mmCIF file of C-alpha atoms in Angstrom:
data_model
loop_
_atom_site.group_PDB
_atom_site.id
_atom_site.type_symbol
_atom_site.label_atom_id
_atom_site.label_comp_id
_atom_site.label_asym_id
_atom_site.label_seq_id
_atom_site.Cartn_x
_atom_site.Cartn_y
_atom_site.Cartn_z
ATOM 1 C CA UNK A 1 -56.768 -9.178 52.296
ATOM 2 C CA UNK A 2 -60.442 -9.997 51.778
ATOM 3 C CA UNK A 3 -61.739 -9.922 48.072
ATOM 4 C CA UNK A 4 -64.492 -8.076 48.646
ATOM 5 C CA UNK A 5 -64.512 -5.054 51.699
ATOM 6 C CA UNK A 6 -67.044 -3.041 52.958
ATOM 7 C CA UNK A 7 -67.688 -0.854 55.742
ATOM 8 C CA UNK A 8 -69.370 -2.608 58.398
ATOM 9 C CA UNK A 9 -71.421 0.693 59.741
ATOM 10 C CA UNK A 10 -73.496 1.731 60.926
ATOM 11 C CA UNK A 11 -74.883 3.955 58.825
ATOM 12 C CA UNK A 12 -77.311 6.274 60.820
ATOM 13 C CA UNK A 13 -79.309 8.541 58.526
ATOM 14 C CA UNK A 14 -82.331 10.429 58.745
ATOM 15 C CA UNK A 15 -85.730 9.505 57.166
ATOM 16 C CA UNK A 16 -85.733 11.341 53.676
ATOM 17 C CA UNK A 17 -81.684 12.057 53.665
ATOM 18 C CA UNK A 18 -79.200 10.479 51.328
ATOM 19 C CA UNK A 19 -76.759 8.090 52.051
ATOM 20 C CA UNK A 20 -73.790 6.220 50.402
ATOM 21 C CA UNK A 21 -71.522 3.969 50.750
ATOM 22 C CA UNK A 22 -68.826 2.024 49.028
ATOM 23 C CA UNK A 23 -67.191 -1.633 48.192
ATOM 24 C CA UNK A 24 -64.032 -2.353 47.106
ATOM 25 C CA UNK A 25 -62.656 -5.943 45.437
ATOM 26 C CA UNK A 26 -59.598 -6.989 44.657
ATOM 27 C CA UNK A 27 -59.643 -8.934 41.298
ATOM 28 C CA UNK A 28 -59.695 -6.271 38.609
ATOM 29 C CA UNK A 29 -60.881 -9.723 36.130
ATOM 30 C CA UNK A 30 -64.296 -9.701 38.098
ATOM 31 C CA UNK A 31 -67.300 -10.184 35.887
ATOM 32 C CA UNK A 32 -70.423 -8.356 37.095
ATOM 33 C CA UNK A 33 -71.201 -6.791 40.536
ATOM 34 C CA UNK A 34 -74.491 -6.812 42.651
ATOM 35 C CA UNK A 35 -75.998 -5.639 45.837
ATOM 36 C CA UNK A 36 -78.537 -7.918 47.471
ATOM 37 C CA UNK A 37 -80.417 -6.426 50.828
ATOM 38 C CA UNK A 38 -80.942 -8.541 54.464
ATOM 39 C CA UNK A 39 -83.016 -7.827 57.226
ATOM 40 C CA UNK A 40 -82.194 -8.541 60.588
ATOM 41 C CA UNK A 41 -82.524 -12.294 60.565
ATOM 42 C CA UNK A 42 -83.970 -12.529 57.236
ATOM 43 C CA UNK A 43 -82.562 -14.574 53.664
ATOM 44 C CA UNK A 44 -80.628 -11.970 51.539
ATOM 45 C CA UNK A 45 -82.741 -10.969 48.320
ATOM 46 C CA UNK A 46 -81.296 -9.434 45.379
ATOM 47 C CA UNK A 47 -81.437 -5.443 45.282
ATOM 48 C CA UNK A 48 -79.918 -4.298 41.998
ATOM 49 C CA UNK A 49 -76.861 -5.397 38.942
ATOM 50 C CA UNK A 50 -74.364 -3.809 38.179
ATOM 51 C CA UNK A 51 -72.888 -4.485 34.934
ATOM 52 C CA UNK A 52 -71.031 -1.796 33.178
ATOM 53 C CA UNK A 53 -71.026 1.728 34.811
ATOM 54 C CA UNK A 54 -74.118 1.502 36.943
ATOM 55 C CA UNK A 55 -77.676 0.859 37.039
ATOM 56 C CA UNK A 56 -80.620 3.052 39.051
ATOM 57 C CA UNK A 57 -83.814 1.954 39.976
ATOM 58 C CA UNK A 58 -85.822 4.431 41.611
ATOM 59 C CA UNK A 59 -84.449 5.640 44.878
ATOM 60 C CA UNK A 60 -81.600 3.678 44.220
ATOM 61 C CA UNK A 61 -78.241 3.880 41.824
ATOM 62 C CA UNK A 62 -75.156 1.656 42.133
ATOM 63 C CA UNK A 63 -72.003 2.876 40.272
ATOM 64 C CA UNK A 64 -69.101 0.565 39.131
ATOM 65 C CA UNK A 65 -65.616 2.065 38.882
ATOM 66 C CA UNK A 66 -63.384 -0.878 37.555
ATOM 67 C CA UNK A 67 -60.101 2.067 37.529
ATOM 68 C CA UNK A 68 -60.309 2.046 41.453
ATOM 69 C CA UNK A 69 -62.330 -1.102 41.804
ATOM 70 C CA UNK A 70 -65.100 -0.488 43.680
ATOM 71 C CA UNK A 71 -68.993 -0.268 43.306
ATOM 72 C CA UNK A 72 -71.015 2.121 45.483
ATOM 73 C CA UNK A 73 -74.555 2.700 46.330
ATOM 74 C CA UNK A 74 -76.422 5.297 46.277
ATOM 75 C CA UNK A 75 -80.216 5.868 48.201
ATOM 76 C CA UNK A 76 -82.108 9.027 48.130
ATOM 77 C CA UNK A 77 -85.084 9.972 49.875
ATOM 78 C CA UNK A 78 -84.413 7.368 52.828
ATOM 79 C CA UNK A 79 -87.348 5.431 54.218
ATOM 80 C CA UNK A 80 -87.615 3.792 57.394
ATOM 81 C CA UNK A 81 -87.924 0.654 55.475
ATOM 82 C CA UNK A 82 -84.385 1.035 53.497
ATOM 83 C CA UNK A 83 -82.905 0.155 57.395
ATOM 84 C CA UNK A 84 -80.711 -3.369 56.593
ATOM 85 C CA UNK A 85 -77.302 -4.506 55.869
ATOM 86 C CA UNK A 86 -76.571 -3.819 51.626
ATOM 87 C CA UNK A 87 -74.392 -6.892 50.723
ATOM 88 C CA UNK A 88 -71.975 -6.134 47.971
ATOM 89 C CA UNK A 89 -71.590 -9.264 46.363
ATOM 90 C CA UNK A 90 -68.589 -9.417 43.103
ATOM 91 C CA UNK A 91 -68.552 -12.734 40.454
ATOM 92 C CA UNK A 92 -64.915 -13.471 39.785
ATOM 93 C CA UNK A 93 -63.443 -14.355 36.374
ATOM 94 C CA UNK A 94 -64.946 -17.187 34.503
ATOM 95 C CA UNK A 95 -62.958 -20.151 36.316
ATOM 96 C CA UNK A 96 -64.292 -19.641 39.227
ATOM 97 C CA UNK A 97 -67.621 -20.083 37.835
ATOM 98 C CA UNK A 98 -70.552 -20.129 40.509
ATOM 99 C CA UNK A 99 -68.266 -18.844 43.393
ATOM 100 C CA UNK A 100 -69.841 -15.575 43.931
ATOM 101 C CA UNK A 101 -67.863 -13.465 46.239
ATOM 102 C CA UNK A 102 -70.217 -11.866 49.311
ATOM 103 C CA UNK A 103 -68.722 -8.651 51.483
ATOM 104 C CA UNK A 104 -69.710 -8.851 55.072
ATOM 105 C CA UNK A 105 -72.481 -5.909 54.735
ATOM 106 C CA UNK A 106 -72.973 -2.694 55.438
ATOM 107 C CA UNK A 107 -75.689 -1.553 57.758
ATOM 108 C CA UNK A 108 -77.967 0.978 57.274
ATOM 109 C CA UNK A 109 -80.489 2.450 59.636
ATOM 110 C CA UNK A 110 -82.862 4.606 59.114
ATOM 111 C CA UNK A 111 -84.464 6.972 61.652
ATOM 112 C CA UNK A 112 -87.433 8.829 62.095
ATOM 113 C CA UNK B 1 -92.155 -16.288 42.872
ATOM 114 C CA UNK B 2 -89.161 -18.706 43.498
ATOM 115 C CA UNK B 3 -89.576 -20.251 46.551
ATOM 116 C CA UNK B 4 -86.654 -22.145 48.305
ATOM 117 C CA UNK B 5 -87.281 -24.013 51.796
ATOM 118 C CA UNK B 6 -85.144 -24.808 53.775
ATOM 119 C CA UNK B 7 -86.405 -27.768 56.780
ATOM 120 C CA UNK B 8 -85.122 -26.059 59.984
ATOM 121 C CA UNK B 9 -85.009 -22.343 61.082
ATOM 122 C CA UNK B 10 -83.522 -23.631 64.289
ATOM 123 C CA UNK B 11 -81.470 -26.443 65.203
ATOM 124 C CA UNK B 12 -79.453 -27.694 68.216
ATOM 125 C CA UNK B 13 -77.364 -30.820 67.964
ATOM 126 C CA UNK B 14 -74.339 -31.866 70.214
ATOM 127 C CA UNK B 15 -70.741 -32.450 68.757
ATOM 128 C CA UNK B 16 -69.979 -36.102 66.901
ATOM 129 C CA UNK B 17 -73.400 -35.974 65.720
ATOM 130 C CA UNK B 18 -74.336 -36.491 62.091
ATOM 131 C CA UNK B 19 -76.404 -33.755 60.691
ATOM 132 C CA UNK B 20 -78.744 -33.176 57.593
ATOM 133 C CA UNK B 21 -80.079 -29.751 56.320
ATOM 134 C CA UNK B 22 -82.226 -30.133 53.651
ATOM 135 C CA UNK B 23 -83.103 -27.537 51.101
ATOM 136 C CA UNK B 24 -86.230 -27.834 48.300
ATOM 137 C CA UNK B 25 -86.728 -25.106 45.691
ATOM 138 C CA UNK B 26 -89.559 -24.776 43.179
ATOM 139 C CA UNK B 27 -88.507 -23.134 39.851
ATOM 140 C CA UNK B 28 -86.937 -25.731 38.342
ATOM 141 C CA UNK B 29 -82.995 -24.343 38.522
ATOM 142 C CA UNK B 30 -80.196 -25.995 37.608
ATOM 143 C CA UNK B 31 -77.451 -24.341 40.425
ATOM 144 C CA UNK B 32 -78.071 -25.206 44.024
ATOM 145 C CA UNK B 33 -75.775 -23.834 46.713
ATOM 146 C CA UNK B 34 -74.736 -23.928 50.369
ATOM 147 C CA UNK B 35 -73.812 -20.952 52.129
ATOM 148 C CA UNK B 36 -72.407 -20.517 55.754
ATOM 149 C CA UNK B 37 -73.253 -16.502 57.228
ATOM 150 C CA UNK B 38 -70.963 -15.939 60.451
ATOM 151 C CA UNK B 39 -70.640 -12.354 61.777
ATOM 152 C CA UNK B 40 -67.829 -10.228 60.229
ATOM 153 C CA UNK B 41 -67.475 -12.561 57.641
ATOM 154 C CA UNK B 42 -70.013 -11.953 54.775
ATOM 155 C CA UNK B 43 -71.675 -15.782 53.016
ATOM 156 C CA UNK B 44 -69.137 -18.417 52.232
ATOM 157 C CA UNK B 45 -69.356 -20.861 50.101
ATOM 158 C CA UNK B 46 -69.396 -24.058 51.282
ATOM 159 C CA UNK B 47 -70.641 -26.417 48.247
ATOM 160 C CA UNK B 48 -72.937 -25.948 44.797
ATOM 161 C CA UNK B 49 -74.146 -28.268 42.554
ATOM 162 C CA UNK B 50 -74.910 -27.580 38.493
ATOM 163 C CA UNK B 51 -77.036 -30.908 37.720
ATOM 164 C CA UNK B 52 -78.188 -34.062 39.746
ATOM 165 C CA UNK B 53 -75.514 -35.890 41.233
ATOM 166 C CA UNK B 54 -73.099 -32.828 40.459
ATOM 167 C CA UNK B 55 -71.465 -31.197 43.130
ATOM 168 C CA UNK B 56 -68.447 -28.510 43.075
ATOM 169 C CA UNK B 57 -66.555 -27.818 45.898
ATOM 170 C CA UNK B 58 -66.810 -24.149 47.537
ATOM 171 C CA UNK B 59 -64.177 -22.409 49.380
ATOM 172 C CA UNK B 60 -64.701 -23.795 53.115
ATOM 173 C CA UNK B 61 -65.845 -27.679 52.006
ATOM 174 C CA UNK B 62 -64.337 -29.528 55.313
ATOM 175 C CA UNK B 63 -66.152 -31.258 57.050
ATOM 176 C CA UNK B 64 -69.686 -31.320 54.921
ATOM 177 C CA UNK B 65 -70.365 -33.161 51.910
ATOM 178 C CA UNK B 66 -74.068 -32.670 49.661
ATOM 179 C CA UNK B 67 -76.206 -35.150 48.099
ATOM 180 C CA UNK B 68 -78.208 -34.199 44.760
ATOM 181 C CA UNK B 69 -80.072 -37.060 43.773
ATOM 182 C CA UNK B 70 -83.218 -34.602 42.346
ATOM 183 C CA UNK B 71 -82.787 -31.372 40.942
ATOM 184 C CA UNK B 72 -85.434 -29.768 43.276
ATOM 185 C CA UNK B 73 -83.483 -31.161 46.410
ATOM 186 C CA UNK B 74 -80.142 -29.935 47.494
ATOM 187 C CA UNK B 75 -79.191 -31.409 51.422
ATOM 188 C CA UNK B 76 -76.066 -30.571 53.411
ATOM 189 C CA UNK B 77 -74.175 -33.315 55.570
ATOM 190 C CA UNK B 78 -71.902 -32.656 58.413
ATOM 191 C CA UNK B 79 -70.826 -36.019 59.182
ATOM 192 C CA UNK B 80 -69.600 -35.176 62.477
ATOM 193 C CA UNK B 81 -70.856 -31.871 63.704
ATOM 194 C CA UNK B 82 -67.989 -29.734 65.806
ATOM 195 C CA UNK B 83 -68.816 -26.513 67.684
ATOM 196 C CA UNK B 84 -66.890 -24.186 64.968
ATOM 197 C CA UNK B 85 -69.851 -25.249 62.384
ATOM 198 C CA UNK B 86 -72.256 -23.614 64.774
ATOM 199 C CA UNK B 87 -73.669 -21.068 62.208
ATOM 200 C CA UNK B 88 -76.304 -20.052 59.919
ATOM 201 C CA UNK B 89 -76.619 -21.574 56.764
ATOM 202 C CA UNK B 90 -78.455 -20.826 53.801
ATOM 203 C CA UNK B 91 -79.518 -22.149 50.353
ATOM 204 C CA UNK B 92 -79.653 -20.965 47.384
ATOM 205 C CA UNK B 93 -81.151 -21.814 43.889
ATOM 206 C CA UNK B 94 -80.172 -20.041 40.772
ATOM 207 C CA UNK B 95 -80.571 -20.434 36.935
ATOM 208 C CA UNK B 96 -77.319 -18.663 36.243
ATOM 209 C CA UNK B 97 -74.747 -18.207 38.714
ATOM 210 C CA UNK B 98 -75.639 -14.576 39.448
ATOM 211 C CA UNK B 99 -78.980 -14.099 40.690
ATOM 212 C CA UNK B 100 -79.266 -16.138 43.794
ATOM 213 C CA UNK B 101 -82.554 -16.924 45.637
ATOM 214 C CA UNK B 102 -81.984 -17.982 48.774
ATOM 215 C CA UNK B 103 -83.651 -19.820 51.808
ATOM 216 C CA UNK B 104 -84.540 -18.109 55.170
ATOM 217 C CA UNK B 105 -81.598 -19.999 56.749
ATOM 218 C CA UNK B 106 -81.536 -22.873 59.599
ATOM 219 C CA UNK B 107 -79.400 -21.482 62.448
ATOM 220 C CA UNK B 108 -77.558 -24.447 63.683
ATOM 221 C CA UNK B 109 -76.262 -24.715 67.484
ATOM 222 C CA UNK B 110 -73.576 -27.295 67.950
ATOM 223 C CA UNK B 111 -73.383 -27.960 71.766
#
């Protein structure tokens, strides 16, 4: 089982719709949780934390349920330029310091 | 801005041969990493480093090894490429463990 799953997509949605979509992990220890963004053929960059129960910054709001273990994300008001793959990205317990844990991605695109 | 480069966006090399990717970042972090990005398989870690001349094993190590001799300089070694290390493979610089900033990659070919 992988540690960290996500659906690979993709993810068609309309300009201006909503759209979400899930992670799960599988060590219930993990620290902290982000999402980091990639464009097609692009570095990944770092999209939002996730901490305790979730974090929103502006069109955008990740949620962290440690019961079922899984984060989401949230984006509302979809723009053309949301269209990527949304990493989910989980840092284990403490002994595993520095060995971030990446999902494969989940695509999104966005059309007009 | 953090800026990390990496040497190569593209490289071909042909199996047996020894390979260097070098990555240079610009903020002054302590935590360097190597990353391998395959399709279907999400970034694995292949080494990191903490300090100069420090280096931590990832989770897919064989058949690299890194060199840290200056904390803004971070290079990956395959001593032997092999076609199954044709991938792309990114750096990363960090000041905790969390918040990466990474390279734009160096797609390597292994022919």
């Amino acid at each position: 089982r992988k540690e960290v799953e996500q659906d690979p997509g993709p993810f068609n949605v309309p300009e201006g719709a909503t759209v979400a979509f899930n992670c799960t992990y599988s060590n219930s220890a993990s620290q902290s949780f982000f999402w980091y963004r990639q464009d097609c053929r692009k570095e990944p960059k770092l999209l939002m934390s996730v901490y305790s129960s979730g974090n929103e910054d502006g069109r955008f709001t990740a949620q962290l349920n440690r019961a079922s273990q899984y984060i989401s994300l949230l984006i509302r008001d979809s723009k053309l330029s949301d269209s990527a793959t949304y990493l989910c990205v989980v840092n284990p317990p403490t002994d595993s310091w520095g060995k971030l844990q990446f999902g494969a991605g989940t695509q999104v695109v966005v059309t007009p | 801005d953090v800026k990390v480069t990496q040497s190569s966006r593209y490289l071909v090399k042909r199996t047996g041969e020894k390979v260097f990717l070098e990555c240079v970042q610009d903020m002054d972090h302590e935590n360097m990493f190597w990353y391998r990005q395959d399709p279907g398989l999400g970034l694995r870690l292949i080494y990191f480093s903490y300090d100069v001349k420090m280096k931590e094993k990832g989770d897919i190590p064989e058949g690299y090894s890194v060199s840290r001799e200056k904390k803004e300089r971070f290079s990956l070694i395959l001593e032997s490429a092999s076609t199954n290390q044709t991938s792309m493979y990114l750096c990363a610089s960090s000041q905790d463990s969390e918040k990466l900033f990474f390279g734009s990659g160096t797609q390597l070919s292994v022919l």
